[in-house]
């Protein structure tokens, strides 16, 4: 395991790599990232949510970090470290966040329609019941509640990414990712990309609207930024900077 100071330097270096990837690479890996998180969420709903669902959800982030993928919530932490360490410009940070966000949303909506609707995995039975129950809870939450739920989510997701950078072997990285992600899911915190799968699925089957989606996405996304870029990136940069 690397020290926190070493993880900070590795994360800053990773930020530089992320912002310099070709646009097509970002779009492909962003699509994969959105799709993998959504498939993890699909598994969560299929097993009935709860602790069992929380235990299977991390497979999405494991695939992204170990097989390849770009996820905006992880980049909110990683690229922000590069910015705070002055390795990445504000323009590069914002461009990266925009491209990866859009690609993640496309990947999430694809999974919602292709696998949630067309494959029929969530259109009947317990899966449908769980999806509607969880989704309605997200749609009825206030702006403030969704915002703070987004903060809590990405504090854990960002930590999962941070810890994975600190682990030196494959199994260590899996464990580093698994428990923080399982924790945020078990608590019920909101993830903007996961919601970009669930709420569009509800739209496709007539239980929500695109206005509902945007109204949820904005506060959760802003909360995700605070959780990743402030509570991890800024705080750790300040704590471990060389004096």
PDB file of N, CA, C and O in Angstrom, residues 142-176:
ATOM      1  N   UNK A 142     -36.121  16.266  -1.642  1.00  0.00           N
ATOM      2  CA  UNK A 142     -35.958  17.699  -1.896  1.00  0.00           C
ATOM      3  C   UNK A 142     -34.609  17.982  -2.543  1.00  0.00           C
ATOM      4  O   UNK A 142     -33.712  17.129  -2.544  1.00  0.00           O
ATOM      5  N   UNK A 143     -34.463  19.188  -3.083  1.00  0.00           N
ATOM      6  CA  UNK A 143     -33.192  19.603  -3.678  1.00  0.00           C
ATOM      7  C   UNK A 143     -32.066  19.477  -2.661  1.00  0.00           C
ATOM      8  O   UNK A 143     -30.999  18.926  -2.961  1.00  0.00           O
ATOM      9  N   UNK A 144     -32.310  19.960  -1.450  1.00  0.00           N
ATOM     10  CA  UNK A 144     -31.274  19.939  -0.411  1.00  0.00           C
ATOM     11  C   UNK A 144     -30.910  18.518  -0.011  1.00  0.00           C
ATOM     12  O   UNK A 144     -29.724  18.187   0.137  1.00  0.00           O
ATOM     13  N   UNK A 145     -31.930  17.673   0.145  1.00  0.00           N
ATOM     14  CA  UNK A 145     -31.669  16.279   0.517  1.00  0.00           C
ATOM     15  C   UNK A 145     -30.879  15.572  -0.575  1.00  0.00           C
ATOM     16  O   UNK A 145     -29.940  14.811  -0.291  1.00  0.00           O
ATOM     17  N   UNK A 146     -31.238  15.812  -1.841  1.00  0.00           N
ATOM     18  CA  UNK A 146     -30.532  15.184  -2.958  1.00  0.00           C
ATOM     19  C   UNK A 146     -29.097  15.682  -3.033  1.00  0.00           C
ATOM     20  O   UNK A 146     -28.166  14.904  -3.310  1.00  0.00           O
ATOM     21  N   UNK A 147     -28.901  16.975  -2.772  1.00  0.00           N
ATOM     22  CA  UNK A 147     -27.571  17.568  -2.795  1.00  0.00           C
ATOM     23  C   UNK A 147     -26.664  16.917  -1.748  1.00  0.00           C
ATOM     24  O   UNK A 147     -25.548  16.476  -2.057  1.00  0.00           O
ATOM     25  N   UNK A 148     -27.141  16.838  -0.519  1.00  0.00           N
ATOM     26  CA  UNK A 148     -26.313  16.254   0.531  1.00  0.00           C
ATOM     27  C   UNK A 148     -26.144  14.746   0.349  1.00  0.00           C
ATOM     28  O   UNK A 148     -25.097  14.182   0.697  1.00  0.00           O
ATOM     29  N   UNK A 149     -27.151  14.090  -0.226  1.00  0.00           N
ATOM     30  CA  UNK A 149     -27.014  12.673  -0.543  1.00  0.00           C
ATOM     31  C   UNK A 149     -25.924  12.469  -1.589  1.00  0.00           C
ATOM     32  O   UNK A 149     -25.137  11.514  -1.518  1.00  0.00           O
ATOM     33  N   UNK A 150     -25.846  13.392  -2.552  1.00  0.00           N
ATOM     34  CA  UNK A 150     -24.790  13.340  -3.555  1.00  0.00           C
ATOM     35  C   UNK A 150     -23.412  13.546  -2.954  1.00  0.00           C
ATOM     36  O   UNK A 150     -22.435  12.916  -3.377  1.00  0.00           O
ATOM     37  N   UNK A 151     -23.321  14.421  -1.948  1.00  0.00           N
ATOM     38  CA  UNK A 151     -22.047  14.640  -1.260  1.00  0.00           C
ATOM     39  C   UNK A 151     -21.582  13.336  -0.601  1.00  0.00           C
ATOM     40  O   UNK A 151     -20.432  12.910  -0.760  1.00  0.00           O
ATOM     41  N   UNK A 152     -22.483  12.725   0.156  1.00  0.00           N
ATOM     42  CA  UNK A 152     -22.130  11.481   0.847  1.00  0.00           C
ATOM     43  C   UNK A 152     -21.705  10.391  -0.111  1.00  0.00           C
ATOM     44  O   UNK A 152     -20.724   9.669   0.138  1.00  0.00           O
ATOM     45  N   UNK A 153     -22.421  10.288  -1.226  1.00  0.00           N
ATOM     46  CA  UNK A 153     -22.092   9.271  -2.227  1.00  0.00           C
ATOM     47  C   UNK A 153     -20.665   9.424  -2.717  1.00  0.00           C
ATOM     48  O   UNK A 153     -19.881   8.474  -2.678  1.00  0.00           O
ATOM     49  N   UNK A 154     -20.323  10.621  -3.160  1.00  0.00           N
ATOM     50  CA  UNK A 154     -19.015  10.741  -3.802  1.00  0.00           C
ATOM     51  C   UNK A 154     -17.865  10.897  -2.821  1.00  0.00           C
ATOM     52  O   UNK A 154     -16.711  10.800  -3.210  1.00  0.00           O
ATOM     53  N   UNK A 155     -18.182  11.128  -1.570  1.00  0.00           N
ATOM     54  CA  UNK A 155     -17.126  11.024  -0.570  1.00  0.00           C
ATOM     55  C   UNK A 155     -16.623   9.567  -0.539  1.00  0.00           C
ATOM     56  O   UNK A 155     -15.425   9.298  -0.489  1.00  0.00           O
ATOM     57  N   UNK A 156     -17.576   8.628  -0.617  1.00  0.00           N
ATOM     58  CA  UNK A 156     -17.220   7.207  -0.601  1.00  0.00           C
ATOM     59  C   UNK A 156     -16.672   6.728  -1.937  1.00  0.00           C
ATOM     60  O   UNK A 156     -15.687   5.977  -1.982  1.00  0.00           O
ATOM     61  N   UNK A 157     -17.300   7.139  -3.044  1.00  0.00           N
ATOM     62  CA  UNK A 157     -16.803   6.716  -4.357  1.00  0.00           C
ATOM     63  C   UNK A 157     -15.397   7.271  -4.595  1.00  0.00           C
ATOM     64  O   UNK A 157     -14.508   6.566  -5.065  1.00  0.00           O
ATOM     65  N   UNK A 158     -15.208   8.544  -4.245  1.00  0.00           N
ATOM     66  CA  UNK A 158     -13.881   9.138  -4.382  1.00  0.00           C
ATOM     67  C   UNK A 158     -12.844   8.425  -3.536  1.00  0.00           C
ATOM     68  O   UNK A 158     -11.703   8.214  -3.965  1.00  0.00           O
ATOM     69  N   UNK A 159     -13.245   8.026  -2.330  1.00  0.00           N
ATOM     70  CA  UNK A 159     -12.335   7.256  -1.476  1.00  0.00           C
ATOM     71  C   UNK A 159     -12.013   5.903  -2.082  1.00  0.00           C
ATOM     72  O   UNK A 159     -10.877   5.421  -1.978  1.00  0.00           O
ATOM     73  N   UNK A 160     -12.998   5.286  -2.711  1.00  0.00           N
ATOM     74  CA  UNK A 160     -12.756   3.995  -3.360  1.00  0.00           C
ATOM     75  C   UNK A 160     -11.710   4.135  -4.463  1.00  0.00           C
ATOM     76  O   UNK A 160     -10.797   3.309  -4.584  1.00  0.00           O
ATOM     77  N   UNK A 161     -11.825   5.203  -5.259  1.00  0.00           N
ATOM     78  CA  UNK A 161     -10.855   5.442  -6.325  1.00  0.00           C
ATOM     79  C   UNK A 161      -9.483   5.757  -5.720  1.00  0.00           C
ATOM     80  O   UNK A 161      -8.456   5.224  -6.143  1.00  0.00           O
ATOM     81  N   UNK A 162      -9.472   6.622  -4.709  1.00  0.00           N
ATOM     82  CA  UNK A 162      -8.227   7.007  -4.016  1.00  0.00           C
ATOM     83  C   UNK A 162      -7.515   5.770  -3.452  1.00  0.00           C
ATOM     84  O   UNK A 162      -6.319   5.582  -3.656  1.00  0.00           O
ATOM     85  N   UNK A 163      -8.255   4.926  -2.762  1.00  0.00           N
ATOM     86  CA  UNK A 163      -7.667   3.728  -2.167  1.00  0.00           C
ATOM     87  C   UNK A 163      -7.195   2.740  -3.227  1.00  0.00           C
ATOM     88  O   UNK A 163      -6.182   2.056  -3.046  1.00  0.00           O
ATOM     89  N   UNK A 164      -7.925   2.656  -4.341  1.00  0.00           N
ATOM     90  CA  UNK A 164      -7.502   1.744  -5.414  1.00  0.00           C
ATOM     91  C   UNK A 164      -6.163   2.185  -5.997  1.00  0.00           C
ATOM     92  O   UNK A 164      -5.341   1.352  -6.383  1.00  0.00           O
ATOM     93  N   UNK A 165      -5.945   3.509  -6.069  1.00  0.00           N
ATOM     94  CA  UNK A 165      -4.651   4.007  -6.532  1.00  0.00           C
ATOM     95  C   UNK A 165      -3.544   3.651  -5.533  1.00  0.00           C
ATOM     96  O   UNK A 165      -2.385   3.527  -5.913  1.00  0.00           O
ATOM     97  N   UNK A 166      -3.923   3.494  -4.271  1.00  0.00           N
ATOM     98  CA  UNK A 166      -2.947   3.186  -3.238  1.00  0.00           C
ATOM     99  C   UNK A 166      -2.596   1.720  -3.126  1.00  0.00           C
ATOM    100  O   UNK A 166      -1.534   1.369  -2.597  1.00  0.00           O
ATOM    101  N   UNK A 167      -3.465   0.850  -3.622  1.00  0.00           N
ATOM    102  CA  UNK A 167      -3.206  -0.593  -3.543  1.00  0.00           C
ATOM    103  C   UNK A 167      -2.232  -1.016  -4.638  1.00  0.00           C
ATOM    104  O   UNK A 167      -2.270  -0.492  -5.755  1.00  0.00           O
ATOM    105  N   UNK A 168      -1.372  -1.976  -4.329  1.00  0.00           N
ATOM    106  CA  UNK A 168      -0.316  -2.362  -5.261  1.00  0.00           C
ATOM    107  C   UNK A 168      -0.613  -3.626  -6.058  1.00  0.00           C
ATOM    108  O   UNK A 168       0.127  -3.951  -6.981  1.00  0.00           O
ATOM    109  N   UNK A 169      -1.680  -4.362  -5.696  1.00  0.00           N
ATOM    110  CA  UNK A 169      -1.988  -5.565  -6.462  1.00  0.00           C
ATOM    111  C   UNK A 169      -3.475  -5.621  -6.784  1.00  0.00           C
ATOM    112  O   UNK A 169      -4.282  -4.853  -6.269  1.00  0.00           O
ATOM    113  N   UNK A 170      -3.819  -6.571  -7.657  1.00  0.00           N
ATOM    114  CA  UNK A 170      -5.174  -6.672  -8.188  1.00  0.00           C
ATOM    115  C   UNK A 170      -6.204  -6.910  -7.085  1.00  0.00           C
ATOM    116  O   UNK A 170      -7.225  -6.218  -7.015  1.00  0.00           O
ATOM    117  N   UNK A 171      -5.927  -7.876  -6.210  1.00  0.00           N
ATOM    118  CA  UNK A 171      -6.884  -8.196  -5.147  1.00  0.00           C
ATOM    119  C   UNK A 171      -7.024  -7.041  -4.165  1.00  0.00           C
ATOM    120  O   UNK A 171      -8.117  -6.758  -3.662  1.00  0.00           O
ATOM    121  N   UNK A 172      -5.913  -6.353  -3.886  1.00  0.00           N
ATOM    122  CA  UNK A 172      -5.969  -5.207  -2.992  1.00  0.00           C
ATOM    123  C   UNK A 172      -6.832  -4.096  -3.562  1.00  0.00           C
ATOM    124  O   UNK A 172      -7.579  -3.430  -2.832  1.00  0.00           O
ATOM    125  N   UNK A 173      -6.745  -3.882  -4.862  1.00  0.00           N
ATOM    126  CA  UNK A 173      -7.554  -2.851  -5.496  1.00  0.00           C
ATOM    127  C   UNK A 173      -9.048  -3.192  -5.425  1.00  0.00           C
ATOM    128  O   UNK A 173      -9.887  -2.322  -5.189  1.00  0.00           O
ATOM    129  N   UNK A 174      -9.363  -4.470  -5.609  1.00  0.00           N
ATOM    130  CA  UNK A 174     -10.770  -4.888  -5.530  1.00  0.00           C
ATOM    131  C   UNK A 174     -11.326  -4.621  -4.133  1.00  0.00           C
ATOM    132  O   UNK A 174     -12.428  -4.074  -3.982  1.00  0.00           O
ATOM    133  N   UNK A 175     -10.589  -4.999  -3.110  1.00  0.00           N
ATOM    134  CA  UNK A 175     -11.042  -4.759  -1.737  1.00  0.00           C
ATOM    135  C   UNK A 175     -11.144  -3.267  -1.441  1.00  0.00           C
ATOM    136  O   UNK A 175     -12.075  -2.818  -0.759  1.00  0.00           O
ATOM    137  N   UNK A 176     -10.193  -2.499  -1.963  1.00  0.00           N
ATOM    138  CA  UNK A 176     -10.206  -1.053  -1.734  1.00  0.00           C
ATOM    139  C   UNK A 176     -11.438  -0.400  -2.340  1.00  0.00           C
ATOM    140  O   UNK A 176     -11.985   0.561  -1.791  1.00  0.00           O
TER     141      UNK A 176
END
